[in-house]
Short mmCIF file of C-alpha atoms and ligand atoms in Angstrom, two decimals:
data_model
loop_
_atom_site.label_atom_id
_atom_site.label_comp_id
_atom_site.label_asym_id
_atom_site.label_seq_id
_atom_site.Cartn_x
_atom_site.Cartn_y
_atom_site.Cartn_z
CA MET A 77 -1.14 -6.28 -34.58
CA GLU A 78 -0.20 -8.66 -37.26
CA ILE A 79 -0.34 -7.13 -41.07
CA LEU A 80 1.37 -9.91 -42.78
CA LYS A 81 0.84 -13.48 -42.34
CA ILE A 82 2.74 -16.43 -44.35
CA GLU A 83 2.34 -20.11 -44.02
CA ASN A 84 3.96 -22.96 -45.41
CA LEU A 85 5.02 -20.96 -48.71
CA SER A 86 6.80 -22.73 -51.40
CA LYS A 87 7.75 -21.60 -55.17
CA VAL A 88 8.81 -24.09 -57.76
CA TYR A 89 9.88 -22.66 -60.99
CA GLY A 90 9.81 -24.81 -64.13
CA LYS A 91 8.87 -28.66 -64.31
CA GLY A 92 10.34 -31.94 -64.01
CA GLU A 93 14.62 -32.10 -64.27
CA THR A 94 14.72 -28.45 -64.80
CA ALA A 95 12.51 -27.60 -61.92
CA VAL A 96 13.91 -25.08 -59.12
CA LYS A 97 12.56 -24.88 -55.81
CA ALA A 98 13.22 -21.09 -55.08
CA LEU A 99 11.16 -21.01 -51.62
CA ASP A 100 10.94 -23.93 -49.42
CA ASN A 101 8.00 -24.07 -46.94
CA VAL A 102 8.51 -20.43 -45.28
CA SER A 103 6.15 -19.10 -42.64
CA PHE A 104 6.53 -16.15 -40.61
CA SER A 105 4.28 -13.02 -39.67
CA VAL A 106 4.94 -9.14 -39.58
CA LYS A 107 3.57 -6.54 -37.63
CA LYS A 108 2.00 -3.48 -38.60
CA GLY A 109 4.87 -1.00 -38.53
CA GLU A 110 7.76 -3.22 -38.46
CA PHE A 111 10.87 -2.52 -40.66
CA VAL A 112 12.36 -6.02 -41.61
CA ALA A 113 15.63 -6.29 -43.63
CA ILE A 114 15.68 -9.49 -45.56
CA ILE A 115 19.41 -10.74 -46.29
CA GLY A 116 20.89 -13.84 -47.52
CA PRO A 117 23.10 -15.14 -50.62
CA SER A 118 22.38 -14.38 -54.31
CA GLY A 119 19.86 -16.49 -55.84
CA SER A 120 18.77 -17.67 -51.97
CA GLY A 121 14.92 -16.71 -52.95
CA LYS A 122 14.67 -13.19 -51.59
CA SER A 123 13.14 -11.84 -54.72
CA THR A 124 10.79 -14.55 -54.97
CA LEU A 125 9.60 -14.13 -51.52
CA LEU A 126 8.96 -10.30 -51.77
CA HIS A 127 7.12 -10.97 -55.00
CA LEU A 128 4.94 -13.42 -53.31
CA LEU A 129 4.27 -10.99 -50.51
CA GLY A 130 3.44 -8.41 -52.90
CA GLY A 131 0.88 -10.46 -54.90
CA VAL A 132 3.06 -10.12 -57.95
CA ASP A 133 3.58 -13.97 -58.61
CA ARG A 134 1.80 -17.01 -57.21
CA PRO A 135 3.13 -19.39 -54.92
CA SER A 136 3.07 -22.85 -55.74
CA SER A 137 1.69 -23.93 -52.50
CA GLY A 138 1.18 -21.93 -49.02
CA LYS A 139 -0.84 -18.90 -48.34
CA VAL A 140 -0.21 -15.44 -47.88
CA TYR A 141 -2.68 -13.42 -45.57
CA VAL A 142 -2.08 -9.28 -45.73
CA ASP A 143 -4.47 -7.54 -42.93
CA ASN A 144 -6.25 -11.21 -42.67
CA THR A 145 -7.10 -11.16 -46.55
CA ASP A 146 -6.15 -14.42 -48.28
CA ILE A 147 -4.63 -12.76 -51.42
CA TYR A 148 -4.31 -15.86 -53.45
CA ASN A 149 -7.77 -16.54 -53.04
CA LEU A 150 -8.48 -13.40 -54.99
CA ASN A 151 -9.20 -13.47 -58.86
CA GLU A 152 -6.72 -11.59 -61.10
CA THR A 153 -8.47 -8.77 -61.34
CA GLN A 154 -9.30 -8.27 -57.55
CA LEU A 155 -5.35 -9.36 -56.80
CA ALA A 156 -4.33 -6.24 -59.29
CA ILE A 157 -6.78 -3.73 -57.34
CA PHE A 158 -5.61 -5.26 -53.99
CA ARG A 159 -1.87 -4.90 -55.14
CA ARG A 160 -2.21 -1.34 -56.10
CA ARG A 161 -3.97 -0.16 -53.02
CA GLN A 162 -2.23 -2.05 -50.14
CA ILE A 163 1.24 -2.87 -51.47
CA GLY A 164 4.15 -0.38 -52.44
CA LEU A 165 6.78 -1.85 -54.44
CA ILE A 166 10.07 -0.38 -55.12
CA TYR A 167 12.64 -1.79 -57.33
CA GLN A 168 16.27 -1.51 -58.29
CA PHE A 169 16.09 -0.13 -61.23
CA TYR A 170 12.89 1.86 -60.41
CA ASN A 171 10.87 0.60 -63.21
CA LEU A 172 9.26 4.07 -64.14
CA ILE A 173 7.50 4.31 -67.27
CA PRO A 174 9.59 5.90 -69.74
CA VAL A 175 6.86 7.83 -71.75
CA LEU A 176 5.06 9.03 -68.74
CA THR A 177 6.03 12.47 -67.01
CA VAL A 178 7.04 12.15 -62.96
CA GLU A 179 3.47 13.42 -62.29
CA GLU A 180 1.95 10.76 -64.53
CA ASN A 181 4.29 7.72 -62.91
CA ILE A 182 3.41 8.88 -59.29
CA SER A 183 -0.66 9.37 -60.34
CA LEU A 184 -0.72 5.90 -62.16
CA PRO A 185 -1.47 3.39 -59.66
CA MET A 186 -5.01 5.87 -58.67
CA LEU A 187 -5.53 6.48 -62.07
CA LEU A 188 -5.52 2.70 -63.41
CA ASP A 189 -8.28 2.16 -60.76
CA GLY A 190 -10.61 5.06 -61.68
CA HIS A 191 -9.55 7.13 -58.67
CA LYS A 192 -8.78 10.79 -58.56
CA VAL A 193 -5.60 11.73 -57.19
CA ASP A 194 -6.24 13.70 -53.94
CA GLN A 195 -4.32 16.86 -55.05
CA LYS A 196 -3.41 18.08 -51.29
CA GLN A 197 -1.97 14.69 -50.69
CA PHE A 198 0.16 14.66 -54.14
CA ALA A 199 1.34 17.89 -53.27
CA ASP A 200 2.61 16.98 -49.85
CA ILE A 201 4.00 13.80 -51.18
CA VAL A 202 5.83 15.71 -53.94
CA LYS A 203 7.24 18.04 -51.25
CA THR A 204 8.59 15.50 -49.15
CA LEU A 205 10.37 13.68 -52.05
CA ASN A 206 11.84 17.28 -53.45
CA LEU A 207 10.34 16.66 -56.68
CA GLU A 208 8.40 19.92 -56.94
CA ASN A 209 10.60 20.99 -60.16
CA ARG A 210 10.76 17.61 -61.86
CA LEU A 211 6.75 17.18 -62.30
CA THR A 212 7.16 17.49 -65.99
CA HIS A 213 10.46 15.51 -66.56
CA LEU A 214 10.33 12.18 -68.20
CA PRO A 215 12.37 9.45 -66.30
CA ASN A 216 15.45 9.31 -68.31
CA GLN A 217 15.89 13.13 -67.45
CA LEU A 218 16.73 12.59 -64.15
CA SER A 219 19.30 11.13 -61.95
CA GLY A 220 19.22 7.60 -60.44
CA GLY A 221 18.30 9.17 -56.90
CA GLN A 222 15.35 11.23 -58.21
CA GLN A 223 13.98 8.29 -60.15
CA GLN A 224 13.69 6.14 -56.82
CA ARG A 225 12.30 9.10 -55.54
CA VAL A 226 9.64 9.17 -58.18
CA SER A 227 8.99 5.41 -57.57
CA ILE A 228 8.41 5.91 -53.59
CA GLY A 229 6.14 8.70 -54.73
CA ARG A 230 4.09 5.91 -57.16
CA ALA A 231 4.54 3.19 -54.10
CA ILE A 232 2.74 5.74 -51.42
CA ILE A 233 0.32 7.45 -53.23
CA SER A 234 -2.52 4.83 -52.58
CA ASN A 235 -1.24 4.95 -48.85
CA PRO A 236 -0.62 1.35 -49.14
CA ALA A 237 -0.23 -1.05 -46.03
CA ILE A 238 3.06 -2.43 -46.85
CA MET A 239 6.25 -1.07 -48.51
CA LEU A 240 8.15 -3.69 -50.25
CA ALA A 241 11.60 -2.75 -51.63
CA ASP A 242 13.87 -5.08 -53.70
CA GLU A 243 17.72 -3.81 -53.55
CA PRO A 244 16.15 -0.25 -53.21
CA THR A 245 19.80 1.24 -53.28
CA GLY A 246 21.34 -1.36 -55.11
CA ASN A 247 22.22 1.27 -58.09
CA LEU A 248 22.67 4.37 -55.98
CA ASP A 249 25.85 5.92 -54.55
CA SER A 250 26.22 6.08 -50.97
CA LYS A 251 24.68 9.93 -50.99
CA ASN A 252 21.58 8.86 -52.63
CA SER A 253 21.36 5.61 -50.76
CA SER A 254 20.95 7.15 -47.71
CA GLU A 255 18.58 9.46 -48.72
CA ILE A 256 16.36 7.12 -50.07
CA ILE A 257 16.69 4.94 -46.84
CA ASP A 258 16.18 7.86 -44.82
CA LEU A 259 12.89 8.71 -46.75
CA LEU A 260 11.55 4.96 -45.86
CA LYS A 261 12.42 4.97 -42.52
CA MET A 262 10.77 8.48 -42.14
CA LEU A 263 7.91 6.80 -43.69
CA ASN A 264 8.05 3.71 -41.80
CA LYS A 265 8.13 5.87 -38.35
CA THR A 266 5.68 8.63 -39.24
CA TYR A 267 2.85 6.46 -40.39
CA ASN A 268 3.64 3.22 -39.27
CA GLN A 269 4.03 2.11 -42.55
CA THR A 270 5.49 -1.55 -42.57
CA LEU A 271 8.97 -1.91 -44.40
CA ILE A 272 10.41 -5.03 -46.05
CA ILE A 273 13.89 -4.33 -47.98
CA ILE A 274 15.92 -6.77 -49.40
CA THR A 275 19.69 -5.47 -49.32
CA HIS A 276 22.96 -6.49 -49.26
CA ASP A 277 23.98 -3.50 -47.46
CA GLU A 278 24.88 -4.29 -43.85
CA ARG A 279 24.53 -0.62 -42.95
CA ILE A 280 21.14 -0.77 -44.16
CA ALA A 281 19.98 -4.31 -42.45
CA LEU A 282 21.48 -2.64 -39.18
CA GLN A 283 18.67 -0.08 -39.20
CA ALA A 284 16.10 -2.68 -39.44
CA ASP A 285 13.92 -3.62 -36.74
CA ARG A 286 14.40 -7.17 -37.44
CA VAL A 287 16.52 -9.06 -39.94
CA ILE A 288 15.42 -12.21 -41.71
CA MET A 289 18.33 -14.39 -43.34
CA ILE A 290 17.22 -16.57 -46.57
CA GLU A 291 19.42 -19.40 -47.69
CA ASP A 292 18.23 -22.21 -50.30
CA GLY A 293 14.90 -20.82 -49.90
CA LYS A 294 14.53 -21.34 -46.24
CA ILE A 295 14.65 -19.03 -43.33
CA ALA A 296 18.25 -19.45 -41.83
CA LYS A 297 17.80 -16.96 -39.06
CA ASP A 298 15.17 -14.36 -38.03
CA GLU A 299 16.52 -11.82 -35.41
CA VAL A 300 14.62 -9.08 -33.58
CA VAL A 301 16.83 -6.15 -33.29
CA ARG A 302 14.59 -3.84 -31.71
CA PRO A 303 11.44 -5.07 -30.42
P1 LIG B 122 17.72 -13.75 -54.81
O1 LIG B 122 16.48 -12.60 -55.01
O2 LIG B 122 17.81 -14.41 -53.23
O3 LIG B 122 18.62 -13.66 -55.54
P2 LIG B 122 15.53 -15.44 -56.35
O4 LIG B 122 14.36 -15.15 -55.74
O5 LIG B 122 15.76 -14.29 -57.70
O6 LIG B 122 17.00 -14.91 -55.29
O7 LIG B 122 15.86 -16.53 -56.98
C1 LIG B 122 15.68 -18.00 -56.15
C2 LIG B 122 16.20 -18.94 -57.24
O8 LIG B 122 15.15 -18.89 -58.29
C3 LIG B 122 17.22 -19.05 -58.32
O9 LIG B 122 17.69 -20.10 -58.27
C4 LIG B 122 16.66 -18.40 -59.48
O10 LIG B 122 17.74 -18.57 -60.50
C5 LIG B 122 15.65 -19.06 -59.66
N1 LIG B 122 14.44 -18.08 -60.14
C6 LIG B 122 14.20 -16.99 -59.90
N2 LIG B 122 13.06 -16.21 -60.85
C7 LIG B 122 12.95 -17.56 -61.73
C8 LIG B 122 11.83 -17.37 -63.15
N3 LIG B 122 11.31 -16.60 -63.15
N4 LIG B 122 12.15 -18.51 -63.44
C9 LIG B 122 13.00 -20.01 -63.45
N5 LIG B 122 13.75 -19.50 -62.35
C10 LIG B 122 13.79 -18.42 -61.34
P1 LIG B 123 23.22 13.22 -59.30
O1 LIG B 123 22.54 14.74 -58.31
O2 LIG B 123 22.30 11.94 -58.73
O3 LIG B 123 24.55 13.44 -59.16
P2 LIG B 123 22.98 13.94 -61.59
O4 LIG B 123 24.50 14.10 -61.82
O5 LIG B 123 22.75 12.72 -62.86
O6 LIG B 123 22.38 13.38 -60.70
O7 LIG B 123 22.09 14.80 -62.15
C1 LIG B 123 22.23 16.33 -61.89
C2 LIG B 123 20.96 16.93 -62.47
O8 LIG B 123 20.86 16.97 -63.61
C3 LIG B 123 19.71 16.54 -61.89
O9 LIG B 123 18.89 17.66 -61.30
C4 LIG B 123 18.75 16.01 -62.96
O10 LIG B 123 17.42 16.20 -62.83
C5 LIG B 123 19.64 16.60 -64.16
N1 LIG B 123 19.67 15.60 -65.30
C6 LIG B 123 20.19 14.43 -65.17
N2 LIG B 123 20.38 13.51 -66.29
C7 LIG B 123 19.64 14.44 -66.92
C8 LIG B 123 19.22 14.11 -68.70
N3 LIG B 123 19.39 13.21 -69.22
N4 LIG B 123 18.39 15.35 -68.92
C9 LIG B 123 18.16 16.41 -68.35
N5 LIG B 123 18.41 16.55 -67.10
C10 LIG B 123 19.41 15.72 -66.48
#
């Protein structure tokens, strides 16, 4: 089953002489539960693509369907709700809210939409992420690996259909990197959660089911490694 389909997606930043075509007519589909690595040179359009898949930005043209919903047909409010419910986003520098505790950062996507946090689910997530003793800490009281685990917690609290990660290990040492990748792979395999990771790390790309290479805003290669 296809969870994600993009059609003729393009993104141009700016106007006139200074316009930059970051993404140029890209199309592909992703199956539910697939683990996709996106690789390619710096500036080739990878982050732009990920943001468009996650409903974070709007395309200049083209379509993004998530679970058959044409997401850019939604208005801003609907799109924000869609994003919090269906997309888990993980960034290189965590993007946690500095004045909120670990517990509050993880719960935030649910609270913003007026939902209660399921206490059993919260406890399970915190245990899986080994954050039980850090719930009242603020982000700056945590190591990088711990902060990234909090951001994974925030990403999975709403049971999203798709996890999108932009260089999730780019700021971590090799031990913490493996921990984070193992966690993401576990969520991918155990819950059949679709996982799309931008990475410069070949060791991570080699673990994916499929590797898409982006160059100059286009797909230069798309290889299924594990069908
Ligand atoms: P990558 O993630 O592969 O490094 P990006 O998607 O970040 O690539 O960038 C693709 C191109 O779009 C680059 O030329 C970059 O400078 C440009 N770009 C990215 N974001 C913006 C923006 N907000 N405004 C203008 N240009 C941008
Ligand atoms: P790592 O395990 O990634 O090497 P650190 O050496 O940075 O992490 O941190 C070790 C422990 O110290 C962690 O459990 C973390 O919670 C705690 N810690 C790190 N930085 C701070 C800080 N600024 N304030 C309080 N505790 C911290």
